[in-house]
PDB file of C-alpha atoms in Angstrom:
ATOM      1  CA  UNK M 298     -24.834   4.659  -2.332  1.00 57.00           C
ATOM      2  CA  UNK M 299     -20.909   4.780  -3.167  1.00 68.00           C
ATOM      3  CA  UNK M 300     -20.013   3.382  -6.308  1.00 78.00           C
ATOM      4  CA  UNK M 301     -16.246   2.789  -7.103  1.00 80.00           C
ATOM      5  CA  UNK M 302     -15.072   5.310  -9.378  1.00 83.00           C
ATOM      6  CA  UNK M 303     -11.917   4.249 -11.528  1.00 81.00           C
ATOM      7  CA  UNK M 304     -11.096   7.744 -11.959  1.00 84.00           C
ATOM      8  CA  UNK M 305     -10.106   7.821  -7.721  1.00 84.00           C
ATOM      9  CA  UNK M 306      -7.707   5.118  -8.582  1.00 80.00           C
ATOM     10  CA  UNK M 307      -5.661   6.462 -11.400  1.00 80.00           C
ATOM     11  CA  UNK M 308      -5.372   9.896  -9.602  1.00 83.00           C
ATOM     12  CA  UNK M 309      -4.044   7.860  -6.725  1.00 80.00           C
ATOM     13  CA  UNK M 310      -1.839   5.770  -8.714  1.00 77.00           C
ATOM     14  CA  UNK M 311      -0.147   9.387 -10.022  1.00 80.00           C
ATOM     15  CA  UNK M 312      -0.354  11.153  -6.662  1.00 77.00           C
ATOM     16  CA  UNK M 313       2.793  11.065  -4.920  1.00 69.00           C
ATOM     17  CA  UNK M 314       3.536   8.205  -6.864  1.00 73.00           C
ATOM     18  CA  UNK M 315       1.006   5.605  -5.359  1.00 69.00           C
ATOM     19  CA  UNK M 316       2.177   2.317  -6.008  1.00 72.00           C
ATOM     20  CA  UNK M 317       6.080   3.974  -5.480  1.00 77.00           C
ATOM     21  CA  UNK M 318       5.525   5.650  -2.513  1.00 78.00           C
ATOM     22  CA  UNK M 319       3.999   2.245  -0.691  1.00 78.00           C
ATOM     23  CA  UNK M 320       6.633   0.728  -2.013  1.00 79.00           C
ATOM     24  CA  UNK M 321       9.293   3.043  -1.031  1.00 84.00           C
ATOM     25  CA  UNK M 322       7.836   3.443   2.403  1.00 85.00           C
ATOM     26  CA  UNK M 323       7.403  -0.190   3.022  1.00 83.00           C
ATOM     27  CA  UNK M 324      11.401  -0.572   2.273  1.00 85.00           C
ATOM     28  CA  UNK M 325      11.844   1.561   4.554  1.00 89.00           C
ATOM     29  CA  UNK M 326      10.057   0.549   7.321  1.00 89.00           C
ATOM     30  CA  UNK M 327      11.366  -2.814   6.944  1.00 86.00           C
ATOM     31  CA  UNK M 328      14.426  -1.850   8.343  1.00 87.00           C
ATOM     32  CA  UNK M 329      13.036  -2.020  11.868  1.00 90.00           C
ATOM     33  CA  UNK M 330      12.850  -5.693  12.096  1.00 89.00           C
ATOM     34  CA  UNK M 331      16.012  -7.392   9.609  1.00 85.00           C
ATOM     35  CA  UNK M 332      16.660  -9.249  12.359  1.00 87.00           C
ATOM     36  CA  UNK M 333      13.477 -10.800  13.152  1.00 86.00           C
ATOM     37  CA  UNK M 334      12.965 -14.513  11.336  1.00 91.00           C
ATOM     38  CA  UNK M 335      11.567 -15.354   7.952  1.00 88.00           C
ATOM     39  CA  UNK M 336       7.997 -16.277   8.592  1.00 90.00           C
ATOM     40  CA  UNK M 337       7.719 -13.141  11.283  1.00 92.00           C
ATOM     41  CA  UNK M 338       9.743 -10.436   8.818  1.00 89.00           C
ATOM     42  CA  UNK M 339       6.871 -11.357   6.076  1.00 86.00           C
ATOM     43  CA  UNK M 340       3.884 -11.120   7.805  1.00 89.00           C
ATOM     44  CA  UNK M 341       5.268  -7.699   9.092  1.00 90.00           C
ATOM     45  CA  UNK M 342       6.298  -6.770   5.398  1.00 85.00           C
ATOM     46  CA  UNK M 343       2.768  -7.187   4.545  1.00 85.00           C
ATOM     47  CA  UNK M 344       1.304  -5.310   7.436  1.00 89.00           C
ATOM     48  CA  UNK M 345       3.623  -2.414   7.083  1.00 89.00           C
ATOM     49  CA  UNK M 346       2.539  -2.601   3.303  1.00 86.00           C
ATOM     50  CA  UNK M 347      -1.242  -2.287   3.977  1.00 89.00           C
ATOM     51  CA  UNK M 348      -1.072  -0.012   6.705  1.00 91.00           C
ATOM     52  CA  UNK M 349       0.913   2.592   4.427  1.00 89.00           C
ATOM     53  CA  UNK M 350      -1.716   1.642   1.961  1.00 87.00           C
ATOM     54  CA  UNK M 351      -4.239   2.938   4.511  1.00 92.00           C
ATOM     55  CA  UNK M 352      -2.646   6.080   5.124  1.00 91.00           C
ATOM     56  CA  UNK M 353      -1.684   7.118   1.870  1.00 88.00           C
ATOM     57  CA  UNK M 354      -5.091   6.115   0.828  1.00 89.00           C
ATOM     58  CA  UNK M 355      -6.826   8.124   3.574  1.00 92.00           C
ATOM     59  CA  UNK M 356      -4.399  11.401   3.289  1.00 91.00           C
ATOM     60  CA  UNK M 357      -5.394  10.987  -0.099  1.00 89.00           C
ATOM     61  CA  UNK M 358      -9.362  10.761   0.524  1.00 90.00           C
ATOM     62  CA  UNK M 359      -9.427  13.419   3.418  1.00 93.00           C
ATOM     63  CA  UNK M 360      -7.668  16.060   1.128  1.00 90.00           C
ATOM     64  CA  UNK M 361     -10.475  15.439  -1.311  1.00 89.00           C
ATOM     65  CA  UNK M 362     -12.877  15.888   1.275  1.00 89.00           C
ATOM     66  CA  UNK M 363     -14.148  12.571   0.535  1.00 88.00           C
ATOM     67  CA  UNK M 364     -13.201  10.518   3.434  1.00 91.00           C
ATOM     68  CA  UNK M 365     -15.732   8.079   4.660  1.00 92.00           C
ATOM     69  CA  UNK M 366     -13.743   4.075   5.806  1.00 94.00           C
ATOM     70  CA  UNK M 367     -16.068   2.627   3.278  1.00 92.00           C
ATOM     71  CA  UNK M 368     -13.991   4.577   0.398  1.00 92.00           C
ATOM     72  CA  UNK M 369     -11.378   4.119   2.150  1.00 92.00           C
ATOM     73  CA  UNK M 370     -11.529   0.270   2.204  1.00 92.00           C
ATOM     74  CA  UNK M 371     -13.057   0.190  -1.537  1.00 90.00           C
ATOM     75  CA  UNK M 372      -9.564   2.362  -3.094  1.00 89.00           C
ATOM     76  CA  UNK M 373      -7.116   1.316  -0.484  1.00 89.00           C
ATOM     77  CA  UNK M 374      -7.611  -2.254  -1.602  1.00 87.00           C
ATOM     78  CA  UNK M 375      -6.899  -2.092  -5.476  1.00 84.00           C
ATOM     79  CA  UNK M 376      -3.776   0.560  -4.356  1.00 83.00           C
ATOM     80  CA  UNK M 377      -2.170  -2.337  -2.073  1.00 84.00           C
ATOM     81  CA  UNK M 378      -2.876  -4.824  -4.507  1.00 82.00           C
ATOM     82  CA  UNK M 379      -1.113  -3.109  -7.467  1.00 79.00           C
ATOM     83  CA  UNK M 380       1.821  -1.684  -5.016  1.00 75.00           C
ATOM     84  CA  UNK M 381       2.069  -5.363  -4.397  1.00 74.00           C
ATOM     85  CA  UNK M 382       2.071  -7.060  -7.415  1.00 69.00           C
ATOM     86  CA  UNK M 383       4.733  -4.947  -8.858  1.00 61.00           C
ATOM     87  CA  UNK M 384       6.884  -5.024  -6.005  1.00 55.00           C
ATOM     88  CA  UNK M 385       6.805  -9.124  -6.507  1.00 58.00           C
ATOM     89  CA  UNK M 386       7.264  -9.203 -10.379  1.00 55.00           C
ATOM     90  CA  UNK M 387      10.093  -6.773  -9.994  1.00 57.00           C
ATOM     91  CA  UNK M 388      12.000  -7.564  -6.581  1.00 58.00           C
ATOM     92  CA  UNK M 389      14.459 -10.429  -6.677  1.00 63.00           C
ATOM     93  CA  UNK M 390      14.530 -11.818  -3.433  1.00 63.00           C
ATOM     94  CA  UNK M 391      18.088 -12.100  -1.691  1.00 62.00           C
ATOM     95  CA  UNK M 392      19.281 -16.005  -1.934  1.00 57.00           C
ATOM     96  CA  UNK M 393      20.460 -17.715   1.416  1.00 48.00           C
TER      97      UNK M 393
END
């Protein structure tokens, strides 16, 4: 049976930056739809934001050679969480 390991998450966390580089790759995706409206632009923010998640999460795994979707799932999820918790204490969202 897989047990969570927080070892996994602070090499991930350092690894190309973790939290940074779903940050930074979020931002950058977003670009695709600024012109879509409010309520659409966020739920896309936050898919783009797990989905990078996902894939940095999985490189990540699958260069370990420990790569199963239950790990993936189990370290993906703390990652996102942290990438987005710091993105919302630290972004100021633009006024209207």
């Amino acid at each position: 049976m897989m047990k969570f390991d927080p070892a996994v998450i602070n090499l991930l966390l350092i690894w190309i930056g973790g939290t940074a580089a779903v940050q930074g790759l979020t931002e950058k995706v977003k670009g695709i739809w600024k012109n879509a409206d409010q309520r659409l632009k966020k739920i896309l923010n936050y898919g783009a934001s797990i989905i990078i998640c996902l894939l940095i999460t999985g490189l990540f795994l699958y260069l370990n050679n420990s790569f199963s979707v239950k790990e993936l799932i189990l370290y993906a999820i703390p990652i996102w969480l942290t990438a987005s918790g710091i993105y919302d204490a630290y972004h100021i969202p633009k006024t209207q």
